[in-house]
PDB file of N, CA, C and O in Angstrom:
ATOM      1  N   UNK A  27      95.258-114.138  75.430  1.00  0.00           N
ATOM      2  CA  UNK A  27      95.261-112.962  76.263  1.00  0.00           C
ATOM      3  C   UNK A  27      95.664-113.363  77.676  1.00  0.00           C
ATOM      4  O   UNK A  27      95.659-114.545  78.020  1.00  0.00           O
ATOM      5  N   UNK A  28      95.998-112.418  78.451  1.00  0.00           N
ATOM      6  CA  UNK A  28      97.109-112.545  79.979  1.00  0.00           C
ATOM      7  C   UNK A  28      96.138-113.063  80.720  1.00  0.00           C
ATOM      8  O   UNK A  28      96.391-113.977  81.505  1.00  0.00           O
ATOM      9  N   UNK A  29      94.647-112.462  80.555  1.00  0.00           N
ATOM     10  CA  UNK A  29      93.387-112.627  80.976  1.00  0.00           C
ATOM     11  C   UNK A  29      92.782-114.235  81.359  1.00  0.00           C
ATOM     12  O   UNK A  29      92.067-114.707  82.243  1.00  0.00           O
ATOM     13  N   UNK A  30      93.541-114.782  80.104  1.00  0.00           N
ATOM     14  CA  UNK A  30      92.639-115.896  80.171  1.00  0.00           C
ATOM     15  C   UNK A  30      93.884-117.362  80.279  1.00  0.00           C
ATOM     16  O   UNK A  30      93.703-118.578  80.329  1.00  0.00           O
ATOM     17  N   UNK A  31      94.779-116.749  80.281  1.00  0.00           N
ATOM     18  CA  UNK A  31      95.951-117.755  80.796  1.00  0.00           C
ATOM     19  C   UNK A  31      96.240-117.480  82.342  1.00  0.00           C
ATOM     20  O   UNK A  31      97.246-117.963  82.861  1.00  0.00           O
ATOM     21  N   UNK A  32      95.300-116.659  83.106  1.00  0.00           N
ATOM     22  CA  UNK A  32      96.053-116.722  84.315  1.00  0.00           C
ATOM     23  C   UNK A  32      94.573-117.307  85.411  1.00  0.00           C
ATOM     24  O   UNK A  32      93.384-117.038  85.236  1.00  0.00           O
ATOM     25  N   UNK A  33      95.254-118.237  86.619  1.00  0.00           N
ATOM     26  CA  UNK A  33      93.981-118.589  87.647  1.00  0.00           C
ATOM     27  C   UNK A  33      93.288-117.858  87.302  1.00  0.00           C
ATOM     28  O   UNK A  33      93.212-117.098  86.336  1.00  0.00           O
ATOM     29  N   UNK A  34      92.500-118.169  88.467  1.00  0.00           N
ATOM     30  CA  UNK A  34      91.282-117.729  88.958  1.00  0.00           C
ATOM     31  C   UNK A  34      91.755-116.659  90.197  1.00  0.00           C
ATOM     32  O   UNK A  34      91.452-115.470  90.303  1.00  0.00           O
ATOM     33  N   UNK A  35      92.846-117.725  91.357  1.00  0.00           N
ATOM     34  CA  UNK A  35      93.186-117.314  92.142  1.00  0.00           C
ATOM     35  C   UNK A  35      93.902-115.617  91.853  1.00  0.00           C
ATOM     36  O   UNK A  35      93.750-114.520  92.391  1.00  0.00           O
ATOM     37  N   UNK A  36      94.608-116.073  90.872  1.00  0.00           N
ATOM     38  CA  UNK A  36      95.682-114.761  90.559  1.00  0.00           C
ATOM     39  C   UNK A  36      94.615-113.236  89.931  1.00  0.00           C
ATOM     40  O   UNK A  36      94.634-112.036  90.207  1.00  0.00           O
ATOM     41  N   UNK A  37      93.943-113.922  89.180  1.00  0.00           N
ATOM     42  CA  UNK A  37      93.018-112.667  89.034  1.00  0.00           C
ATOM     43  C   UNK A  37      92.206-111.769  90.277  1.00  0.00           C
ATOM     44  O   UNK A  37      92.138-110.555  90.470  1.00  0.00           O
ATOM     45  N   UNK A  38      91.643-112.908  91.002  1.00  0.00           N
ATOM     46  CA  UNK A  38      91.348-112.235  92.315  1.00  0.00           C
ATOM     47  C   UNK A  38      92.226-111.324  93.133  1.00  0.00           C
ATOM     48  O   UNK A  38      91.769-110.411  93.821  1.00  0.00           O
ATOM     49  N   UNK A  39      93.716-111.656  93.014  1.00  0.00           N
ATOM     50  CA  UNK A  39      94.352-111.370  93.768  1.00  0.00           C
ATOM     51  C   UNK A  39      95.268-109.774  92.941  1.00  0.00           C
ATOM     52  O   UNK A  39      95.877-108.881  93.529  1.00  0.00           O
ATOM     53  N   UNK A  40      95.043-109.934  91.548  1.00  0.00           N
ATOM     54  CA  UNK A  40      95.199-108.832  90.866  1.00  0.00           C
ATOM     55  C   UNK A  40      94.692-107.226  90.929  1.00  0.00           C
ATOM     56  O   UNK A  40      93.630-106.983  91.502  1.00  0.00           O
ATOM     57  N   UNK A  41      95.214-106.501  90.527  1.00  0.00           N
ATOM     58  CA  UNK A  41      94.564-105.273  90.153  1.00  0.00           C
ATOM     59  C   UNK A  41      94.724-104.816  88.789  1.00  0.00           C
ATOM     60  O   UNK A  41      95.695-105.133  88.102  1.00  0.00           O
ATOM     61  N   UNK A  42      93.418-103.791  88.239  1.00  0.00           N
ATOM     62  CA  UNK A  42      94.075-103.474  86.348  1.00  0.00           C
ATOM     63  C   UNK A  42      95.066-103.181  86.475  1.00  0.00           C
ATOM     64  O   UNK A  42      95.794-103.889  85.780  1.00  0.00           O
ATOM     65  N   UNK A  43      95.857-102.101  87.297  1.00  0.00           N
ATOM     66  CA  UNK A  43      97.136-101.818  87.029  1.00  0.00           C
ATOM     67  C   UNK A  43      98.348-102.411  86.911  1.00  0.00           C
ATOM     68  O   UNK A  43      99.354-102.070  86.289  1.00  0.00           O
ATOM     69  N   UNK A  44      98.042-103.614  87.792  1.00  0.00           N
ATOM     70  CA  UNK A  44      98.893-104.841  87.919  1.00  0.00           C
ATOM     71  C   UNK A  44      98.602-105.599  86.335  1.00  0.00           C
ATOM     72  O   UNK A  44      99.467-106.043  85.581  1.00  0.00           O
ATOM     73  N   UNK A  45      97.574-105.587  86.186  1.00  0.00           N
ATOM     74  CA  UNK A  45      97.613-106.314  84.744  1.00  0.00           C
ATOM     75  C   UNK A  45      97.662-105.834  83.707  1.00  0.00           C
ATOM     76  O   UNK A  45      97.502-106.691  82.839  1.00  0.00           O
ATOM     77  N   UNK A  46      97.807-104.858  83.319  1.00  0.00           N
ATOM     78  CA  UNK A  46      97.914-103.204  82.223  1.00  0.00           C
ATOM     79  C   UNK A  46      99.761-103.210  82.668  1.00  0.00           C
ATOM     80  O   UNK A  46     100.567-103.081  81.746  1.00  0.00           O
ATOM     81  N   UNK A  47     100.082-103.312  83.596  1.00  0.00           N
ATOM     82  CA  UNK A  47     101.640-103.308  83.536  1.00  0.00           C
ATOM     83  C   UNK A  47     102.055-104.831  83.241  1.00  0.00           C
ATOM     84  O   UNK A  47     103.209-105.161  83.514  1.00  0.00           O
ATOM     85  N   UNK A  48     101.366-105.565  82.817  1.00  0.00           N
ATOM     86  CA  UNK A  48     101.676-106.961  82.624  1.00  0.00           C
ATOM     87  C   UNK A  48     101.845-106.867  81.398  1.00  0.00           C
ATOM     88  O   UNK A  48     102.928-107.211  80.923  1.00  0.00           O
ATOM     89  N   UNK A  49     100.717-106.331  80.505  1.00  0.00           N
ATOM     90  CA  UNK A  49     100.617-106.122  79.403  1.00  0.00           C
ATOM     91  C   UNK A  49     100.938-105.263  78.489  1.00  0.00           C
ATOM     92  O   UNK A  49     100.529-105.097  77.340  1.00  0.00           O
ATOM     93  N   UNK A  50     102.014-104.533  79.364  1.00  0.00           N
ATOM     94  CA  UNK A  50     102.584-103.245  78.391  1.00  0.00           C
ATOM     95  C   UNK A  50     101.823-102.167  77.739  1.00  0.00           C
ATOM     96  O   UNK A  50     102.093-101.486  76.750  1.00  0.00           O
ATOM     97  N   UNK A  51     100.767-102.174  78.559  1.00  0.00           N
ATOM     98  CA  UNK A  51      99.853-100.538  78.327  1.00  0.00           C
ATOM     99  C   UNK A  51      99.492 -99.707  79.660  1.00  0.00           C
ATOM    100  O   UNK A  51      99.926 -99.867  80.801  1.00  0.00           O
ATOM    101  N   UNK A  52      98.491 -98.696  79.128  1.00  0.00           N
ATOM    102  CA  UNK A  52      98.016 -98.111  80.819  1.00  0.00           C
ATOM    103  C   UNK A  52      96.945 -98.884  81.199  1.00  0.00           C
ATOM    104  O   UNK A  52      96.605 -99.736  80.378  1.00  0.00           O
ATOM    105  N   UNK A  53      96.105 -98.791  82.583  1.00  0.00           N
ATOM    106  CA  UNK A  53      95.099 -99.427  83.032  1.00  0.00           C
ATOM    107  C   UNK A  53      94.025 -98.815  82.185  1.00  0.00           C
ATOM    108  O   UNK A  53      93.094 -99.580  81.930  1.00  0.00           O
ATOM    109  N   UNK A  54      93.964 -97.844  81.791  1.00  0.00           N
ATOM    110  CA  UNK A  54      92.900 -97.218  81.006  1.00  0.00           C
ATOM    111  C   UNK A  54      92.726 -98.318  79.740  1.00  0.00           C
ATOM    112  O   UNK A  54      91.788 -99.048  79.418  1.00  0.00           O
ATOM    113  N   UNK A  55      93.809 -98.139  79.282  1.00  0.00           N
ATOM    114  CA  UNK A  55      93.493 -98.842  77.452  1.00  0.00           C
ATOM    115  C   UNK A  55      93.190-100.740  78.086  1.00  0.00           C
ATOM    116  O   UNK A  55      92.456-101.563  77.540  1.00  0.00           O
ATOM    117  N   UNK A  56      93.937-100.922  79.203  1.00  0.00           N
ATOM    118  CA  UNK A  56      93.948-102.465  79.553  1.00  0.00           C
ATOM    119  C   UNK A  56      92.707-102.479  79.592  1.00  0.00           C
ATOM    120  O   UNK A  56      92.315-103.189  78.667  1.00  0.00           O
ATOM    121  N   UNK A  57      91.337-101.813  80.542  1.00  0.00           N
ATOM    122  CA  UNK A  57      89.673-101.677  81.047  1.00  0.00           C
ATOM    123  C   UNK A  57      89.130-101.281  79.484  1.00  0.00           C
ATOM    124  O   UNK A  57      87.987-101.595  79.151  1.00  0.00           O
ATOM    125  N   UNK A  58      90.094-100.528  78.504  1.00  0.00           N
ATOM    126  CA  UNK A  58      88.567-100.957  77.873  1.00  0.00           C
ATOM    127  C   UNK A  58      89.192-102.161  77.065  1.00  0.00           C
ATOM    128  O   UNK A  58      88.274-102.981  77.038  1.00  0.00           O
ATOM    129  N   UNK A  59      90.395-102.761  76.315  1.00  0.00           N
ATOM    130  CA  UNK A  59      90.497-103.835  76.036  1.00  0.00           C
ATOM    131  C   UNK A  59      89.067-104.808  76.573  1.00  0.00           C
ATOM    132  O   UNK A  59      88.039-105.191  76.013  1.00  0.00           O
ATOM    133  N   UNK A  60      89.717-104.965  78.126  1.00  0.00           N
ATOM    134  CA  UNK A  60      88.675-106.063  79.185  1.00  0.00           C
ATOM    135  C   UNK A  60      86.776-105.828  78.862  1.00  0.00           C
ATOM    136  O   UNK A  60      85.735-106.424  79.140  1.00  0.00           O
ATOM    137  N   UNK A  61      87.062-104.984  78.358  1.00  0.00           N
ATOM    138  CA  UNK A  61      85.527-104.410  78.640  1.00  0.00           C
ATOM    139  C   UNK A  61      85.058-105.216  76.790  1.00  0.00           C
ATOM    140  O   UNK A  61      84.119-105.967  76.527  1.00  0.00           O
ATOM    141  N   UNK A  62      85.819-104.827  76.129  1.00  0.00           N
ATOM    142  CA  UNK A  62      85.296-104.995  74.958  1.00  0.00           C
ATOM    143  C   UNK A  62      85.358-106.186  74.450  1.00  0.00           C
ATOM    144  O   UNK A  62      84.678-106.448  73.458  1.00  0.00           O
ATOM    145  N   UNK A  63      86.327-107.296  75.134  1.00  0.00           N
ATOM    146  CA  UNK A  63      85.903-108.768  75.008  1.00  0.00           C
ATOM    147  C   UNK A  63      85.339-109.568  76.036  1.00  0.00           C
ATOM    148  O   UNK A  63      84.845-110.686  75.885  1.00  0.00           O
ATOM    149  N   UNK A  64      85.436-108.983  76.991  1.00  0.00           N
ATOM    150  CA  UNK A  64      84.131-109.480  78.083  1.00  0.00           C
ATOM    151  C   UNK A  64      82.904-108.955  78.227  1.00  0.00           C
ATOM    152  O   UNK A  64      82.031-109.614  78.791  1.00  0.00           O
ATOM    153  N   UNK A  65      82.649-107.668  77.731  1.00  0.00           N
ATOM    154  CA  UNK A  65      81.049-106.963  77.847  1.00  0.00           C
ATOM    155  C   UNK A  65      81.116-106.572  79.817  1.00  0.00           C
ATOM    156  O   UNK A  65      80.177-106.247  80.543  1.00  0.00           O
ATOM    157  N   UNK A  66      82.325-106.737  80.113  1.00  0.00           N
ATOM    158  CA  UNK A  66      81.678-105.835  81.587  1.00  0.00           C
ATOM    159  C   UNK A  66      83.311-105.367  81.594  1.00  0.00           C
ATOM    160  O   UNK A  66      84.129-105.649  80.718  1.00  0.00           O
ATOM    161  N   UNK A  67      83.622-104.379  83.127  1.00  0.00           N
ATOM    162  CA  UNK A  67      84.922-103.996  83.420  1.00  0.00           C
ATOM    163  C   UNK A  67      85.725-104.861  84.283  1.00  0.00           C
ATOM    164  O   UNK A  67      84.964-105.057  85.231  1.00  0.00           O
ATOM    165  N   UNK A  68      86.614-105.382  84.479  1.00  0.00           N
ATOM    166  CA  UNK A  68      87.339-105.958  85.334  1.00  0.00           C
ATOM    167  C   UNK A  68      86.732-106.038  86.645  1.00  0.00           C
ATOM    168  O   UNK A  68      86.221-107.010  87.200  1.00  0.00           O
ATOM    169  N   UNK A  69      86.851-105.068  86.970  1.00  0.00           N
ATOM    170  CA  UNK A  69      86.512-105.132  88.501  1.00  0.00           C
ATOM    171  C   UNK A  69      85.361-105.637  88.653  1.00  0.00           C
ATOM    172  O   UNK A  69      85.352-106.441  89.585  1.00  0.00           O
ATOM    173  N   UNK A  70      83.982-105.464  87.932  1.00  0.00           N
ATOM    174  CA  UNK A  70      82.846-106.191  87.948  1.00  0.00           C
ATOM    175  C   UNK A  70      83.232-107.826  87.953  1.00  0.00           C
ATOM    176  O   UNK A  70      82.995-108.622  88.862  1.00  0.00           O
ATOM    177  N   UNK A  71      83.798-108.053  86.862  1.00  0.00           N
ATOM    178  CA  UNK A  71      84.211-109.405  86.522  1.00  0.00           C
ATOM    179  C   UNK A  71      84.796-109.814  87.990  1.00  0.00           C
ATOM    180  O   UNK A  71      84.240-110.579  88.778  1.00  0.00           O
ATOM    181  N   UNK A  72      85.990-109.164  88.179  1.00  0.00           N
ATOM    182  CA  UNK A  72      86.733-109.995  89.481  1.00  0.00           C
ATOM    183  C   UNK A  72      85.259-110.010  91.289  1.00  0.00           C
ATOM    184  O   UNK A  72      85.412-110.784  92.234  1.00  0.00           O
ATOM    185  N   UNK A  73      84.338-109.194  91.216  1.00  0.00           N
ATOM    186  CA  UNK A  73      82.942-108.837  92.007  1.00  0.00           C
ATOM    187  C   UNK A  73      82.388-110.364  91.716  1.00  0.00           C
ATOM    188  O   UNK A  73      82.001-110.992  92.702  1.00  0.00           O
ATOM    189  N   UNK A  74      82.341-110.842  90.739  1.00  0.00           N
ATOM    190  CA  UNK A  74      81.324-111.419  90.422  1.00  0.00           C
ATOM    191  C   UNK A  74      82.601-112.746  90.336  1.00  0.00           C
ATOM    192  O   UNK A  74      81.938-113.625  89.787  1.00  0.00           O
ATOM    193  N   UNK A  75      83.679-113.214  90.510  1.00  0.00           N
ATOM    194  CA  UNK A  75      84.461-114.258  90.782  1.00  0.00           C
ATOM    195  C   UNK A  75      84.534-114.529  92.104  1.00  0.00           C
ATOM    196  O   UNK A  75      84.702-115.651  92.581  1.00  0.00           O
ATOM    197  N   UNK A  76      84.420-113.588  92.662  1.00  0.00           N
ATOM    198  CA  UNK A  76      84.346-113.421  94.677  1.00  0.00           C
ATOM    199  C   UNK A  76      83.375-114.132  94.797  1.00  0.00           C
ATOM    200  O   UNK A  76      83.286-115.307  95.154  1.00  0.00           O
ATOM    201  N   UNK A  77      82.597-113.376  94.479  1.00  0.00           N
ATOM    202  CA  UNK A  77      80.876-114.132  94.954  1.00  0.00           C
ATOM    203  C   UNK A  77      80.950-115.258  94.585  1.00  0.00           C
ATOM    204  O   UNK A  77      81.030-115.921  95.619  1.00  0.00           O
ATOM    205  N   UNK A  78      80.983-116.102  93.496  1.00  0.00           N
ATOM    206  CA  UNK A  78      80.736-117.547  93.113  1.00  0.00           C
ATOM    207  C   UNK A  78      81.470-118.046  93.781  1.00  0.00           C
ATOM    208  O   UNK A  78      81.003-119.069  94.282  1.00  0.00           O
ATOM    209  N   UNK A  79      82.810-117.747  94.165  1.00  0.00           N
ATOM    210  CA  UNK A  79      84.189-118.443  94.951  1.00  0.00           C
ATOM    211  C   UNK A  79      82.970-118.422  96.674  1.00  0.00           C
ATOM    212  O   UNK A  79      82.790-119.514  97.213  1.00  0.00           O
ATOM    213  N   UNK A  80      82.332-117.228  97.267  1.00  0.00           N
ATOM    214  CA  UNK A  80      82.335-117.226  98.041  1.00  0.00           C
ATOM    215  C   UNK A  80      81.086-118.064  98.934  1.00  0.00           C
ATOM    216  O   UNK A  80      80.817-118.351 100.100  1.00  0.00           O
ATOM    217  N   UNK A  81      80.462-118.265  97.380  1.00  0.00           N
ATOM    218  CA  UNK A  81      79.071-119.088  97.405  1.00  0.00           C
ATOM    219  C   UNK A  81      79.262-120.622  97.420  1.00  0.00           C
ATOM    220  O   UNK A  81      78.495-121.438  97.931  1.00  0.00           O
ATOM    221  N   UNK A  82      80.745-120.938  96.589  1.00  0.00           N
ATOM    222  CA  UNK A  82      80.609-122.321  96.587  1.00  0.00           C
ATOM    223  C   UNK A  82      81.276-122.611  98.239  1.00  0.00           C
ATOM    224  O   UNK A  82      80.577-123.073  99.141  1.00  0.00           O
ATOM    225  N   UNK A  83      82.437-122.320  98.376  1.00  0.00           N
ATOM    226  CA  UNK A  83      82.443-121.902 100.128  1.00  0.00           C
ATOM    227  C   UNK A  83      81.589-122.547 100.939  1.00  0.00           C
ATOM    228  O   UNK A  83      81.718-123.488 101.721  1.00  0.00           O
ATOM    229  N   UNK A  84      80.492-121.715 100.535  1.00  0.00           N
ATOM    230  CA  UNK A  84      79.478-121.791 101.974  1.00  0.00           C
ATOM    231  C   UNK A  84      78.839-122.815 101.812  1.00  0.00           C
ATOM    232  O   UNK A  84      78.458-123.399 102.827  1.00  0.00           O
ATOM    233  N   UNK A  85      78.421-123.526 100.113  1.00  0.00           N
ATOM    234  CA  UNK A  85      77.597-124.370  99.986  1.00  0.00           C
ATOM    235  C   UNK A  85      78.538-126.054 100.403  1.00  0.00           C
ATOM    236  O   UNK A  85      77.949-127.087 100.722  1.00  0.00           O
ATOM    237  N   UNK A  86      79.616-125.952 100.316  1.00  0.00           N
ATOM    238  CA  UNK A  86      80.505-127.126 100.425  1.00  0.00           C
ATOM    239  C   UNK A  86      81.198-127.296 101.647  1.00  0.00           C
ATOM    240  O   UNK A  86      81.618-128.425 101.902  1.00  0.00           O
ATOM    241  N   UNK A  87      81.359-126.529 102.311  1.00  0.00           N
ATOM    242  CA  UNK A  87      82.297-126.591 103.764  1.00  0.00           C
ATOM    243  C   UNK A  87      81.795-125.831 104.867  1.00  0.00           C
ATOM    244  O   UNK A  87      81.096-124.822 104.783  1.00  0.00           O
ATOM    245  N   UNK A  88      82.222-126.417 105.954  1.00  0.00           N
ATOM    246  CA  UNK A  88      81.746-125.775 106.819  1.00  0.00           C
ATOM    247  C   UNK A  88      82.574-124.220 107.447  1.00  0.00           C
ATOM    248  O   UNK A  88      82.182-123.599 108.435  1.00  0.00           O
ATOM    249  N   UNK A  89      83.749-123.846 106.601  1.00  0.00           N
ATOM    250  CA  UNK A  89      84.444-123.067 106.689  1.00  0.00           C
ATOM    251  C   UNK A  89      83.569-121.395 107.337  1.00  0.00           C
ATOM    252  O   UNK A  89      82.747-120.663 106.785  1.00  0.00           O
ATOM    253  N   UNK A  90      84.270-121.320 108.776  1.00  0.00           N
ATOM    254  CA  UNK A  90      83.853-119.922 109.175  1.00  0.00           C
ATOM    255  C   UNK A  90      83.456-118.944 108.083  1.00  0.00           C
ATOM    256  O   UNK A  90      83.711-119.177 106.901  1.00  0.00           O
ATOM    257  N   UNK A  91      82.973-118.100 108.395  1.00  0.00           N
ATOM    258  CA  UNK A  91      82.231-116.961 107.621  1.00  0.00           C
ATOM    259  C   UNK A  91      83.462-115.952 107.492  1.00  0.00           C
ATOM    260  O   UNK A  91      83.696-115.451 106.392  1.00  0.00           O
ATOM    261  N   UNK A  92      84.146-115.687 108.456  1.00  0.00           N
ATOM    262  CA  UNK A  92      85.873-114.981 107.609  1.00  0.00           C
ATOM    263  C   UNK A  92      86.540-115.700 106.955  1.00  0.00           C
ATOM    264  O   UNK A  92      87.290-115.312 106.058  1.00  0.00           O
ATOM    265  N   UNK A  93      86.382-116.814 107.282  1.00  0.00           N
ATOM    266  CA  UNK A  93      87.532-117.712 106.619  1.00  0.00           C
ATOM    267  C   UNK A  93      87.069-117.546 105.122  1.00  0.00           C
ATOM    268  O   UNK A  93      88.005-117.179 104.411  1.00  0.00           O
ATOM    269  N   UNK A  94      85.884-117.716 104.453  1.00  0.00           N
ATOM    270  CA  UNK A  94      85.293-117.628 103.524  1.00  0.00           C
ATOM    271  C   UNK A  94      85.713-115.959 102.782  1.00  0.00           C
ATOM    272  O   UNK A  94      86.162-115.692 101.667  1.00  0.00           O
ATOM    273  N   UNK A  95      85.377-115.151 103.830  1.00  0.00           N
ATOM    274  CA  UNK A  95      85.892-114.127 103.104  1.00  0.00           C
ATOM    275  C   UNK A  95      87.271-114.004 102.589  1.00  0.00           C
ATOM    276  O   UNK A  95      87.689-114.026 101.432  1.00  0.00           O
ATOM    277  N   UNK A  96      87.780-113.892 103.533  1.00  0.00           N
ATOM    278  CA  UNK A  96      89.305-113.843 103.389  1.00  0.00           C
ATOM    279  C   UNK A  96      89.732-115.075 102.018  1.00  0.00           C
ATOM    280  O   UNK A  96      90.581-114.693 101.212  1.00  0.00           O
ATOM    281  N   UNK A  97      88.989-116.791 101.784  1.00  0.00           N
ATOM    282  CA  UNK A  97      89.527-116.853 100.504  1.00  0.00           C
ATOM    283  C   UNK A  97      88.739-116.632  99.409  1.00  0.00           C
ATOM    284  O   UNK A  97      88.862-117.345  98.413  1.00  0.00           O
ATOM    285  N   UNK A  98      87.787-115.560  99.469  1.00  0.00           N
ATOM    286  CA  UNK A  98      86.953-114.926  98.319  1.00  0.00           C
ATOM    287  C   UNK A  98      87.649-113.686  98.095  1.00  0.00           C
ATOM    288  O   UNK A  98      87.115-112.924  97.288  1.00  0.00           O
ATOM    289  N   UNK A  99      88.830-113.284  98.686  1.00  0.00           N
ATOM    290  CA  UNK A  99      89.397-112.311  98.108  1.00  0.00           C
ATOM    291  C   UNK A  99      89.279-111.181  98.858  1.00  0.00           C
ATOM    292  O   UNK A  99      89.826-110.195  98.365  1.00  0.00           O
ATOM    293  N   UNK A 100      88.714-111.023  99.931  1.00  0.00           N
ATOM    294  CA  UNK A 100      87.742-109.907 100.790  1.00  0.00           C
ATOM    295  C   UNK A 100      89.018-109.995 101.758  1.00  0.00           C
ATOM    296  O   UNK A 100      89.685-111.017 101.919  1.00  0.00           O
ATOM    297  N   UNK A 101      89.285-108.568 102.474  1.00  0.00           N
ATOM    298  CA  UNK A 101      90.239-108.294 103.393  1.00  0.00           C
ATOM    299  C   UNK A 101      89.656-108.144 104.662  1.00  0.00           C
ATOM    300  O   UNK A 101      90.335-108.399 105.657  1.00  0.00           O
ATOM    301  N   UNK A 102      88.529-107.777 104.764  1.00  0.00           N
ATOM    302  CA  UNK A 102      87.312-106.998 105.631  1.00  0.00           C
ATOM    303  C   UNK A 102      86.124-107.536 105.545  1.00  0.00           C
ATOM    304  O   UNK A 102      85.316-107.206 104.677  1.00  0.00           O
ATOM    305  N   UNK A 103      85.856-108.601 106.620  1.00  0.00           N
ATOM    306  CA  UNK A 103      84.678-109.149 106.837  1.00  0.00           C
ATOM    307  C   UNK A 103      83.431-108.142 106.932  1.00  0.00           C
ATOM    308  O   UNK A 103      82.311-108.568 106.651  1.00  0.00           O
ATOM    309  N   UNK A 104      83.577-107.103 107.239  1.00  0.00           N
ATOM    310  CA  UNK A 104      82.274-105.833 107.146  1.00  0.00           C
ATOM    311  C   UNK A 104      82.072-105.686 105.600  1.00  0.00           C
ATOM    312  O   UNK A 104      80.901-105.509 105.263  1.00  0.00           O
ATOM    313  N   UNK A 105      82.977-105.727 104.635  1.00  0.00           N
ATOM    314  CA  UNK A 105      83.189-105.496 103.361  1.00  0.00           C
ATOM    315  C   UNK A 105      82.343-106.648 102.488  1.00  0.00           C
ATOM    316  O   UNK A 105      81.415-106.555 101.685  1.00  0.00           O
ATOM    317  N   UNK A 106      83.034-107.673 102.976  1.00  0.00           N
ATOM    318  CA  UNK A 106      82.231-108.959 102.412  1.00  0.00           C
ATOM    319  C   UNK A 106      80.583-109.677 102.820  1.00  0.00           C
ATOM    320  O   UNK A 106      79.941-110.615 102.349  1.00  0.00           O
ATOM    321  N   UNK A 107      80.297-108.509 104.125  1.00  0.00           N
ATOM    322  CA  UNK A 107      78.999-108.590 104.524  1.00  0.00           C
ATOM    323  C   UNK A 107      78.504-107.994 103.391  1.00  0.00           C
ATOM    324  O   UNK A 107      78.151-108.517 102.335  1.00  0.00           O
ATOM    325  N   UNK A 108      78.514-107.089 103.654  1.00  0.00           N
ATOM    326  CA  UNK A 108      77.850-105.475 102.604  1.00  0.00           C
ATOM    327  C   UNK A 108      77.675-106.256 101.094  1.00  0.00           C
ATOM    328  O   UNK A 108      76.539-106.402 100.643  1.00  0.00           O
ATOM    329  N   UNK A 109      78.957-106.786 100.283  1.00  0.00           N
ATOM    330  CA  UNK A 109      78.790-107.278  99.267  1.00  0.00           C
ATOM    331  C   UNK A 109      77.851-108.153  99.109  1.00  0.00           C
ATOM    332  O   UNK A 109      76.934-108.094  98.290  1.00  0.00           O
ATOM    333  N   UNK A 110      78.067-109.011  99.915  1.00  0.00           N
ATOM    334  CA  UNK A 110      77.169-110.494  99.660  1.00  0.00           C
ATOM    335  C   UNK A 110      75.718-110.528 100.146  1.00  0.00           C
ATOM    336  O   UNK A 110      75.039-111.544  99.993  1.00  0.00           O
TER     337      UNK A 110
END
């Protein structure tokens, strides 16, 4: 599956629609595909790749607190407050 041959990075940086047009369906049928061999929806999944990306971050470097956001995938340091 497209899912599981592609980064980490690239998924973060994805959207379903981007990957439902990868895969030659709509984002609808792509989310529940995702849903029904992962047990959650994409977007949860890619929520929950941020965070671990954004946790190991903090635990390993001394990398600013945007800087962290910005490579956890976050555009908006207010955004990545709220989340985390």
């Amino acid at each position: 599956m497209l899912v599981k041959q592609s980064s980490e990075a690239e998924l973060l940086a994805r959207t379903p629609r981007d990957l439902a047009g990868r895969c030659n369906c709509s984002e609808r049928h792509f989310n529940r595909i995702f849903r029904k061999h992962f047990g959650c929806s994409f977007r949860e999944r890619q929520l929950e790749m941020r965070m671990q990306r954004a946790r190991q971050l903090l635990r390993e470097s001394n990398t600013k607190i945007i800087n962290v956001a910005f490579e956890s995938g976050y555009r908006h340091l207010g955004l990545f407050n709220a989340m985390f």
